[in-house]
Short mmCIF file of C-alpha atoms and ligand atoms in Angstrom, two decimals:
data_model
loop_
_atom_site.label_atom_id
_atom_site.label_comp_id
_atom_site.label_asym_id
_atom_site.label_seq_id
_atom_site.Cartn_x
_atom_site.Cartn_y
_atom_site.Cartn_z
CA MET A 1 -213.31 23.72 -208.22
CA ILE A 2 -210.70 21.25 -209.61
CA LEU A 3 -209.66 22.56 -213.08
CA GLU A 4 -210.23 20.31 -215.76
CA GLY A 5 -208.68 20.56 -219.33
CA LYS A 6 -206.89 23.84 -218.39
CA LEU A 7 -203.13 24.62 -219.50
CA LYS A 8 -201.99 24.50 -216.04
CA LYS A 9 -202.74 21.19 -214.55
CA TYR A 10 -204.12 20.64 -211.11
CA LYS A 11 -201.38 19.61 -208.80
CA ILE A 12 -201.81 17.05 -206.03
CA LEU A 13 -199.18 16.13 -203.49
CA ILE A 14 -199.62 12.76 -202.33
CA THR A 15 -197.39 11.76 -199.17
CA GLY A 16 -196.53 8.19 -198.24
CA GLY A 17 -197.04 7.11 -201.67
CA ALA A 18 -194.44 4.34 -201.85
CA GLY A 19 -196.10 2.71 -198.75
CA PHE A 20 -198.98 0.11 -198.67
CA ILE A 21 -202.04 2.21 -198.91
CA GLY A 22 -200.32 5.18 -200.49
CA SER A 23 -199.34 3.33 -203.46
CA HIS A 24 -202.76 2.25 -204.23
CA VAL A 25 -204.13 5.52 -203.85
CA VAL A 26 -201.25 7.03 -206.31
CA ARG A 27 -202.01 4.22 -208.90
CA ARG A 28 -205.51 5.03 -208.87
CA LEU A 29 -205.28 8.92 -209.22
CA VAL A 30 -202.64 8.45 -212.07
CA ASN A 31 -204.45 6.02 -213.87
CA ASN A 32 -207.90 7.88 -213.45
CA TYR A 33 -206.88 11.42 -213.90
CA ASP A 34 -204.84 12.50 -216.74
CA ASN A 35 -205.92 15.87 -215.90
CA TYR A 36 -203.83 16.15 -212.65
CA SER A 37 -200.10 16.23 -212.18
CA ILE A 38 -199.69 13.67 -208.99
CA TYR A 39 -196.48 14.17 -207.09
CA ASN A 40 -195.66 11.42 -204.65
CA LEU A 41 -193.21 12.45 -201.77
CA ASP A 42 -191.77 9.68 -199.66
CA ALA A 43 -188.84 9.34 -197.48
CA LEU A 44 -188.47 5.57 -198.43
CA THR A 45 -188.30 4.14 -194.81
CA TYR A 46 -188.11 0.56 -194.21
CA ALA A 47 -192.07 0.73 -194.97
CA GLY A 48 -191.69 2.56 -198.42
CA ASN A 49 -190.83 0.58 -201.47
CA LEU A 50 -190.94 2.23 -205.16
CA GLU A 51 -191.42 -1.43 -206.46
CA ASN A 52 -194.98 -0.86 -205.34
CA LEU A 53 -195.39 1.66 -208.31
CA LYS A 54 -193.00 0.25 -211.08
CA ASP A 55 -196.34 -0.07 -213.56
CA ILE A 56 -196.87 3.68 -213.27
CA GLU A 57 -193.45 5.18 -212.77
CA GLU A 58 -193.03 6.41 -216.33
CA ARG A 59 -196.47 8.01 -216.63
CA PRO A 60 -196.19 11.60 -217.61
CA ASN A 61 -198.57 12.74 -214.81
CA TYR A 62 -196.47 11.13 -212.05
CA THR A 63 -193.50 12.57 -210.45
CA PHE A 64 -191.66 10.99 -207.40
CA LEU A 65 -190.09 13.34 -204.78
CA HIS A 66 -187.72 11.73 -202.27
CA GLY A 67 -187.85 13.53 -199.02
CA ASN A 68 -188.73 13.64 -195.50
CA ILE A 69 -191.91 15.34 -194.14
CA ASN A 70 -189.87 16.16 -190.81
CA ASP A 71 -187.49 18.25 -192.95
CA GLU A 72 -189.16 21.72 -192.74
CA THR A 73 -186.77 23.54 -195.10
CA PHE A 74 -187.31 20.61 -197.71
CA ILE A 75 -191.17 20.94 -197.38
CA ASN A 76 -191.19 24.65 -197.81
CA SER A 77 -188.90 24.53 -200.82
CA ILE A 78 -191.03 21.88 -202.58
CA PHE A 79 -194.45 23.88 -202.07
CA ASP A 80 -192.75 27.07 -203.28
CA LYS A 81 -191.43 25.30 -206.42
CA PHE A 82 -194.65 23.20 -207.23
CA MET A 83 -197.50 25.07 -205.45
CA PHE A 84 -199.38 22.07 -204.99
CA ASP A 85 -203.27 22.78 -205.05
CA SER A 86 -204.33 20.10 -202.77
CA VAL A 87 -202.65 17.50 -200.53
CA ILE A 88 -203.53 13.82 -199.80
CA HIS A 89 -201.37 12.96 -196.61
CA LEU A 90 -200.71 9.36 -195.80
CA ALA A 91 -196.96 9.56 -194.99
CA ALA A 92 -196.75 8.24 -191.36
CA GLU A 93 -195.38 5.71 -188.92
CA SER A 94 -198.08 3.18 -188.91
CA HIS A 95 -197.13 0.15 -186.81
CA VAL A 96 -198.42 -0.02 -183.09
CA ASP A 97 -195.73 -2.41 -181.98
CA ARG A 98 -193.22 -0.16 -183.27
CA SER A 99 -194.84 2.76 -181.65
CA ILE A 100 -194.50 0.97 -178.24
CA THR A 101 -190.94 0.59 -178.80
CA ASP A 102 -190.11 3.95 -179.97
CA PRO A 103 -192.97 6.50 -179.49
CA LEU A 104 -190.64 9.65 -180.27
CA VAL A 105 -190.28 8.56 -183.91
CA PHE A 106 -194.08 8.45 -184.33
CA VAL A 107 -194.27 12.12 -182.55
CA LYS A 108 -191.89 13.34 -185.04
CA THR A 109 -193.45 12.06 -188.41
CA ASN A 110 -197.06 11.93 -187.37
CA ILE A 111 -197.42 15.03 -185.57
CA LEU A 112 -194.50 17.48 -186.39
CA GLY A 113 -194.36 16.16 -189.84
CA THR A 114 -198.09 16.72 -190.58
CA ILE A 115 -197.49 20.39 -188.91
CA ASN A 116 -194.84 21.17 -191.30
CA LEU A 117 -197.13 20.08 -194.40
CA LEU A 118 -200.27 22.26 -192.82
CA ASN A 119 -197.80 25.29 -192.39
CA ALA A 120 -196.44 24.96 -196.09
CA PHE A 121 -199.85 24.64 -197.43
CA LYS A 122 -201.26 27.51 -195.35
CA SER A 123 -198.24 29.99 -196.26
CA LEU A 124 -199.07 29.16 -200.14
CA TRP A 125 -202.71 29.52 -200.07
CA PHE A 126 -203.97 31.54 -196.70
CA ASP A 127 -204.83 34.51 -199.06
CA ASN A 128 -207.23 32.49 -201.16
CA TRP A 129 -208.27 29.07 -200.56
CA ASP A 130 -210.32 28.67 -203.55
CA GLY A 131 -210.17 25.05 -205.09
CA LYS A 132 -207.65 23.85 -202.48
CA LYS A 133 -208.00 21.14 -199.78
CA PHE A 134 -205.96 19.17 -197.39
CA TYR A 135 -206.97 15.62 -196.96
CA HIS A 136 -205.76 13.87 -193.92
CA ILE A 137 -205.83 9.96 -193.92
CA SER A 138 -206.32 8.72 -190.52
CA THR A 139 -207.12 5.60 -188.42
CA ASP A 140 -210.25 4.35 -186.47
CA GLU A 141 -207.84 3.48 -183.82
CA VAL A 142 -207.97 7.27 -182.52
CA TYR A 143 -211.52 6.23 -181.07
CA GLY A 144 -209.77 3.56 -178.72
CA SER A 145 -211.51 0.20 -177.74
CA LEU A 146 -215.10 -0.61 -178.06
CA ASP A 147 -217.47 -2.90 -175.92
CA ASP A 148 -219.36 -5.72 -177.51
CA LEU A 149 -222.17 -3.67 -179.20
CA ASP A 150 -220.96 -0.27 -180.08
CA LEU A 151 -219.60 1.08 -183.25
CA PHE A 152 -217.29 4.20 -184.12
CA LEU A 153 -219.34 7.11 -185.03
CA GLU A 154 -217.58 10.18 -186.72
CA THR A 155 -218.84 11.99 -183.48
CA ASN A 156 -217.26 9.61 -180.99
CA PRO A 157 -214.73 11.28 -178.65
CA TYR A 158 -211.24 10.39 -178.99
CA LYS A 159 -209.64 8.10 -176.65
CA PRO A 160 -206.41 6.89 -178.22
CA ASN A 161 -204.44 3.99 -176.16
CA SER A 162 -201.29 3.48 -178.15
CA PRO A 163 -198.37 5.89 -178.91
CA TYR A 164 -199.32 5.11 -182.60
CA SER A 165 -203.05 6.04 -182.10
CA ALA A 166 -202.31 9.10 -180.10
CA SER A 167 -200.02 10.64 -182.39
CA LYS A 168 -202.52 10.07 -185.24
CA ALA A 169 -205.26 11.75 -182.96
CA SER A 170 -203.12 14.70 -182.56
CA SER A 171 -202.41 15.29 -186.30
CA ASP A 172 -206.33 14.90 -186.66
CA HIS A 173 -206.83 17.68 -184.28
CA PHE A 174 -204.18 19.87 -185.95
CA VAL A 175 -205.83 19.32 -189.12
CA ARG A 176 -209.17 20.41 -187.75
CA ALA A 177 -207.79 23.21 -185.95
CA TYR A 178 -206.03 24.53 -189.23
CA GLY A 179 -209.46 24.38 -190.66
CA GLU A 180 -211.18 26.37 -187.78
CA THR A 181 -208.25 28.96 -187.25
CA TYR A 182 -206.99 29.63 -190.64
CA LYS A 183 -210.12 28.46 -192.50
CA MET A 184 -208.06 25.86 -194.46
CA PRO A 185 -210.39 23.64 -196.40
CA TYR A 186 -209.78 20.00 -195.09
CA LEU A 187 -211.02 16.42 -194.97
CA ILE A 188 -210.12 13.67 -192.73
CA SER A 189 -211.08 10.07 -193.02
CA ASN A 190 -210.76 7.39 -190.28
CA CYS A 191 -210.38 3.77 -191.63
CA SER A 192 -210.30 0.47 -190.04
CA ASN A 193 -207.47 -2.20 -190.59
CA ASN A 194 -206.42 -2.54 -194.20
CA TYR A 195 -205.28 -5.68 -195.99
CA GLY A 196 -204.11 -6.38 -199.51
CA PRO A 197 -201.27 -6.38 -201.84
CA CYS A 198 -198.05 -4.56 -200.95
CA GLN A 199 -198.44 -4.42 -197.03
CA PHE A 200 -195.11 -4.77 -195.22
CA PRO A 201 -195.09 -8.00 -193.47
CA GLU A 202 -194.97 -6.61 -189.95
CA LYS A 203 -198.87 -6.25 -189.86
CA LEU A 204 -201.19 -9.35 -188.83
CA ILE A 205 -202.27 -10.61 -192.25
CA PRO A 206 -199.11 -10.29 -194.36
CA LEU A 207 -196.88 -11.67 -191.41
CA PHE A 208 -199.06 -14.74 -191.05
CA ILE A 209 -199.14 -15.26 -195.02
CA ASN A 210 -195.15 -14.92 -194.96
CA ASN A 211 -194.84 -17.28 -191.94
CA ILE A 212 -197.26 -19.89 -193.39
CA ILE A 213 -195.26 -20.04 -196.67
CA ASP A 214 -192.20 -20.56 -194.55
CA ASP A 215 -193.64 -23.05 -192.20
CA LYS A 216 -192.85 -20.62 -189.16
CA GLU A 217 -194.84 -19.98 -185.95
CA LEU A 218 -197.73 -17.71 -186.24
CA PRO A 219 -197.45 -15.56 -183.13
CA LEU A 220 -201.05 -14.62 -181.79
CA TYR A 221 -201.01 -12.12 -178.96
CA GLY A 222 -202.93 -12.66 -175.78
CA ASP A 223 -205.95 -14.80 -176.12
CA GLY A 224 -206.60 -14.20 -179.64
CA ASN A 225 -210.07 -12.87 -179.23
CA ASN A 226 -209.26 -9.33 -180.15
CA ILE A 227 -211.65 -7.95 -182.95
CA ARG A 228 -210.57 -6.00 -186.05
CA ASP A 229 -212.66 -4.64 -188.84
CA TRP A 230 -210.95 -5.48 -192.21
CA LEU A 231 -210.97 -3.56 -195.45
CA TYR A 232 -209.42 -4.54 -198.88
CA VAL A 233 -207.03 -1.77 -199.60
CA ILE A 234 -208.36 -1.04 -202.98
CA ASP A 235 -211.63 -0.40 -201.52
CA HIS A 236 -210.01 2.09 -199.33
CA ALA A 237 -208.28 3.80 -202.28
CA ILE A 238 -211.59 4.03 -204.11
CA ALA A 239 -213.15 5.60 -200.84
CA ILE A 240 -210.05 8.03 -200.61
CA ASP A 241 -210.79 9.10 -204.22
CA LEU A 242 -214.82 9.65 -203.56
CA ILE A 243 -213.93 11.67 -200.46
CA PHE A 244 -211.48 13.75 -202.03
CA HIS A 245 -213.69 14.76 -204.81
CA LYS A 246 -217.33 14.42 -203.46
CA GLY A 247 -216.61 14.81 -199.45
CA GLU A 248 -217.85 18.02 -197.88
CA ASN A 249 -215.41 20.51 -196.77
CA HIS A 250 -214.63 20.55 -193.03
CA ASN A 251 -215.87 16.91 -192.54
CA THR A 252 -214.79 13.74 -191.29
CA TYR A 253 -215.72 10.22 -192.80
CA ASN A 254 -215.30 6.72 -191.27
CA ILE A 255 -214.28 3.91 -193.69
CA GLY A 256 -214.80 0.45 -192.69
CA GLY A 257 -215.58 -2.83 -194.26
CA PHE A 258 -218.61 -3.85 -192.23
CA ASN A 259 -216.32 -6.87 -191.73
CA GLU A 260 -215.37 -7.83 -188.01
CA TRP A 261 -213.28 -10.73 -187.20
CA LYS A 262 -211.89 -12.22 -184.03
CA ASN A 263 -208.09 -12.55 -184.60
CA ILE A 264 -208.26 -16.44 -183.89
CA ASP A 265 -211.00 -17.07 -186.55
CA LEU A 266 -209.43 -14.86 -189.13
CA ILE A 267 -206.19 -16.78 -188.64
CA LYS A 268 -208.01 -20.17 -188.92
CA LEU A 269 -209.57 -18.90 -192.38
CA LEU A 270 -206.21 -17.60 -193.50
CA CYS A 271 -204.50 -21.10 -192.72
CA ASN A 272 -207.19 -22.93 -194.43
CA LEU A 273 -207.29 -20.77 -197.59
CA MET A 274 -203.36 -21.20 -197.70
CA ASP A 275 -203.35 -24.84 -197.25
CA ASP A 276 -205.71 -25.17 -200.26
CA LYS A 277 -203.49 -22.91 -202.41
CA LEU A 278 -200.13 -24.53 -201.34
CA GLY A 279 -201.65 -28.11 -201.63
CA ARG A 280 -201.28 -28.82 -198.22
CA ALA A 281 -203.68 -30.84 -196.00
CA ILE A 282 -206.43 -28.72 -194.67
CA GLY A 283 -205.55 -27.91 -190.97
CA ASN A 284 -201.76 -28.29 -191.41
CA SER A 285 -201.10 -24.57 -191.08
CA GLN A 286 -203.22 -24.13 -188.02
CA LYS A 287 -200.62 -26.04 -186.05
CA LEU A 288 -198.39 -23.29 -186.56
CA ILE A 289 -200.59 -20.84 -184.27
CA THR A 290 -198.52 -20.05 -181.26
CA TYR A 291 -200.03 -18.01 -178.40
CA VAL A 292 -197.56 -15.50 -177.30
CA LYS A 293 -197.50 -12.66 -174.55
CA ASP A 294 -199.94 -9.93 -175.22
CA ARG A 295 -199.33 -6.55 -176.64
CA PRO A 296 -199.27 -3.99 -174.07
CA GLY A 297 -202.52 -1.92 -173.99
CA HIS A 298 -203.83 -4.05 -176.82
CA ASP A 299 -207.25 -2.59 -177.81
CA ARG A 300 -210.00 -5.40 -177.61
CA ARG A 301 -212.36 -4.53 -180.37
CA TYR A 302 -212.58 -1.85 -183.16
CA ALA A 303 -215.69 -1.58 -185.27
CA ILE A 304 -216.69 1.30 -187.83
CA ASP A 305 -220.04 2.55 -188.75
CA ALA A 306 -219.37 3.58 -192.07
CA SER A 307 -222.98 4.63 -192.95
CA LYS A 308 -222.24 8.37 -193.45
CA LEU A 309 -219.91 7.39 -196.28
CA LYS A 310 -222.62 4.92 -197.62
CA THR A 311 -225.55 7.36 -197.40
CA LYS A 312 -223.71 10.80 -198.42
CA LEU A 313 -221.38 9.42 -201.01
CA GLY A 314 -222.82 5.99 -202.01
CA TRP A 315 -219.82 3.94 -201.19
CA THR A 316 -219.65 0.28 -200.21
CA PRO A 317 -216.95 -2.26 -200.35
CA SER A 318 -216.54 -3.82 -203.74
CA VAL A 319 -215.34 -7.19 -202.59
CA THR A 320 -216.08 -9.78 -199.89
CA PHE A 321 -213.56 -10.71 -197.34
CA LYS A 322 -213.07 -14.15 -198.60
CA GLU A 323 -212.34 -12.57 -202.15
CA GLY A 324 -210.15 -9.89 -200.92
CA LEU A 325 -208.11 -12.67 -198.70
CA SER A 326 -207.95 -14.86 -201.53
CA LYS A 327 -206.60 -12.13 -204.07
CA THR A 328 -204.19 -10.96 -201.37
CA ILE A 329 -202.60 -14.65 -200.75
CA ASP A 330 -202.41 -14.93 -204.54
CA TRP A 331 -200.43 -11.52 -204.70
CA TYR A 332 -197.91 -12.68 -201.89
CA LEU A 333 -197.55 -16.34 -203.54
CA SER A 334 -196.68 -14.63 -206.94
CA ASN A 335 -194.47 -11.79 -205.39
CA GLN A 336 -192.17 -13.70 -203.53
CA LYS A 337 -189.19 -11.69 -204.82
CA TRP A 338 -190.89 -8.54 -203.20
CA LEU A 339 -191.26 -10.67 -199.89
CA ALA A 340 -187.40 -11.75 -200.10
CA ASN A 341 -186.09 -8.33 -200.59
CA ILE A 342 -187.87 -7.25 -197.38
CA ASN A 343 -186.87 -10.35 -195.48
CA SER A 344 -183.33 -8.90 -194.84
CA GLY A 345 -181.70 -6.16 -193.01
CA GLU A 346 -183.55 -3.86 -190.65
CA TYR A 347 -186.79 -5.96 -190.77
CA MET A 348 -184.92 -9.18 -189.64
CA SER A 349 -183.69 -7.50 -186.61
CA TYR A 350 -186.97 -5.90 -185.70
CA TYR A 351 -188.58 -9.59 -186.00
CA LYS A 352 -185.83 -11.13 -183.75
CA ASN A 353 -186.22 -8.33 -181.19
CA GLN A 354 -190.23 -8.23 -181.43
CA TYR A 355 -190.82 -12.15 -181.32
CA SER A 356 -187.82 -13.20 -179.06
CA GLU A 357 -189.89 -15.75 -177.26
CA LEU A 358 -190.28 -17.83 -180.37
P1 LIG B 1 -196.97 2.26 -194.48
O1 LIG B 1 -196.13 2.09 -193.13
O2 LIG B 1 -197.21 1.00 -195.38
O3 LIG B 1 -196.48 3.39 -195.18
C1 LIG B 1 -196.15 4.67 -194.65
C2 LIG B 1 -195.24 5.31 -196.00
O4 LIG B 1 -194.95 6.79 -195.46
C3 LIG B 1 -194.01 4.50 -196.39
O5 LIG B 1 -194.01 4.68 -197.79
C4 LIG B 1 -192.83 5.45 -195.61
O6 LIG B 1 -191.66 5.53 -196.31
C5 LIG B 1 -193.61 7.00 -195.63
N1 LIG B 1 -193.10 7.83 -194.66
C6 LIG B 1 -192.96 7.44 -193.22
N2 LIG B 1 -192.33 8.36 -192.67
C7 LIG B 1 -192.12 9.52 -193.51
C8 LIG B 1 -191.46 10.74 -193.46
N3 LIG B 1 -191.14 11.11 -192.30
N4 LIG B 1 -191.64 11.31 -194.60
C9 LIG B 1 -191.93 10.82 -195.60
N5 LIG B 1 -192.52 9.74 -195.77
C10 LIG B 1 -192.61 9.07 -194.91
O7 LIG B 1 -198.40 2.78 -193.98
P2 LIG B 1 -199.92 2.39 -194.60
O8 LIG B 1 -200.34 1.39 -193.74
O9 LIG B 1 -199.90 2.44 -196.08
O10 LIG B 1 -200.73 3.72 -193.87
C11 LIG B 1 -200.77 4.89 -194.58
C12 LIG B 1 -201.63 5.71 -193.80
O11 LIG B 1 -203.03 5.40 -193.53
C13 LIG B 1 -201.08 6.27 -192.42
O12 LIG B 1 -201.10 7.65 -192.30
C14 LIG B 1 -201.81 5.39 -191.42
O13 LIG B 1 -202.03 5.87 -190.16
C15 LIG B 1 -203.21 5.27 -192.04
N6 LIG B 1 -204.09 4.20 -191.97
C16 LIG B 1 -203.52 2.75 -192.25
C17 LIG B 1 -204.50 1.77 -191.78
C18 LIG B 1 -203.97 0.41 -192.01
O14 LIG B 1 -204.52 -0.55 -191.84
N7 LIG B 1 -202.75 0.07 -192.63
C19 LIG B 1 -205.74 2.00 -191.63
C20 LIG B 1 -206.16 3.16 -191.42
C21 LIG B 1 -205.32 4.34 -191.60
P1 LIG B 2 -201.91 -5.21 -186.66
O1 LIG B 2 -201.91 -5.83 -188.00
O2 LIG B 2 -200.68 -4.84 -186.03
O3 LIG B 2 -202.81 -3.90 -186.83
P2 LIG B 2 -203.51 -3.06 -185.52
O4 LIG B 2 -202.71 -3.10 -184.35
O5 LIG B 2 -203.21 -1.53 -186.00
O6 LIG B 2 -204.95 -3.37 -185.53
O7 LIG B 2 -202.65 -6.23 -185.48
C1 LIG B 2 -203.89 -6.77 -186.04
C2 LIG B 2 -204.39 -7.63 -184.92
O8 LIG B 2 -203.47 -8.74 -184.84
C3 LIG B 2 -204.21 -6.94 -183.31
O9 LIG B 2 -205.08 -7.37 -182.55
C4 LIG B 2 -202.80 -7.42 -182.95
C5 LIG B 2 -202.83 -8.74 -183.52
N1 LIG B 2 -201.52 -9.36 -183.78
C6 LIG B 2 -201.12 -10.65 -183.66
O10 LIG B 2 -201.84 -11.30 -182.76
N2 LIG B 2 -199.79 -11.00 -183.78
C7 LIG B 2 -198.87 -10.35 -184.44
O11 LIG B 2 -197.84 -10.61 -184.64
C8 LIG B 2 -199.38 -8.98 -184.91
C9 LIG B 2 -198.53 -8.09 -185.74
C10 LIG B 2 -200.66 -8.62 -184.60
#
């Protein structure tokens, strides 16, 4: 059981807390649970940004630890020092296109880094797992690509198609295996595509918002008919909080928005919302849509059946897609400095390489 009001605070290690989803999870737990000490471990790769957490960095129940999950010695040392009661593991290389260019980085962080955490956690608590849990945050992409009618269920076989999803699938298997072999208490959730404030502008929605602001081409892969199921990031953070506290040990939960969109339709909606907010003629930004060569191995459709989470734990998304998209656009429009800081250095050379045909 999680201790409340005891002298020793319950310590939760959140990995990847300076990233997109991690920062929303850290903020939620720091704000909602004074009885926890929240430790945010992040290597601050190109995707990690402490600006995402400025509002909570001075809070007494929050500590930032700068370090890499691939560094086994460092990981063991912080587990020895702080004796974390639980782990919520989000740190990962997360972008499919980068995984196609450089799969090994994904193997190192997503697989080996996860194993370093599992080993350190096991060494600490193997004799008595009481009140401990390892919560691994994963993706629906491990299930592969869907035909028109099916939905991903927790019982679906894994069929990852990209180096990214293969590395996440592998880490999911290791977490489950530690649960079976060492009786480590664990939870896994597999979520659909997230969008919202603080997402790095290499993913579809923030990239296209950024390009529309700058009047740049919108590079749509293939025929634009690929389908994704979109969830507002704060709804993902709410689900993670709920699963961490109420999820059943040794269980997997799918999280999704019940919200499937073809890329081309989503982009047209985004263009029109942006035209409206920027005072441009409706239809203007759609002219920026540029079909480019398809992503290799591009999964056709993802769609989550989140009914287990809904019926067992009572979770449903709190915002509609239009509301979430509108809030997201507003955030990017009023955080131009955040974008400007990113639009330099490593990211621009990635962009030039990835979109060389534009
Ligand atoms: P992100 O790329 O925005 O952030 C990843 C964070 O991990 C960054 O802060 C980065 O600095 C940190 N990190 C990377 N390598 C590290 C290492 N070796 N050691 C320590 N820290 C490291 O990713 P995100 O979109 O916030 O995704 C977070 C998690 O959620 C990932 O595990 C991802 O697979 C999963 N997920 C993402 C989505 C999505 O749509 N973005 C959907 C489902 C699941
Ligand atoms: P992305 O945001 O990279 O997420 P994922 O590949 O994990 O689903 O891409 C979402 C969809 O948008 C996917 O079908 C690929 C497509 N896409 C483009 O058409 N153009 C782009 O420049 C990017 C980054 C993605």
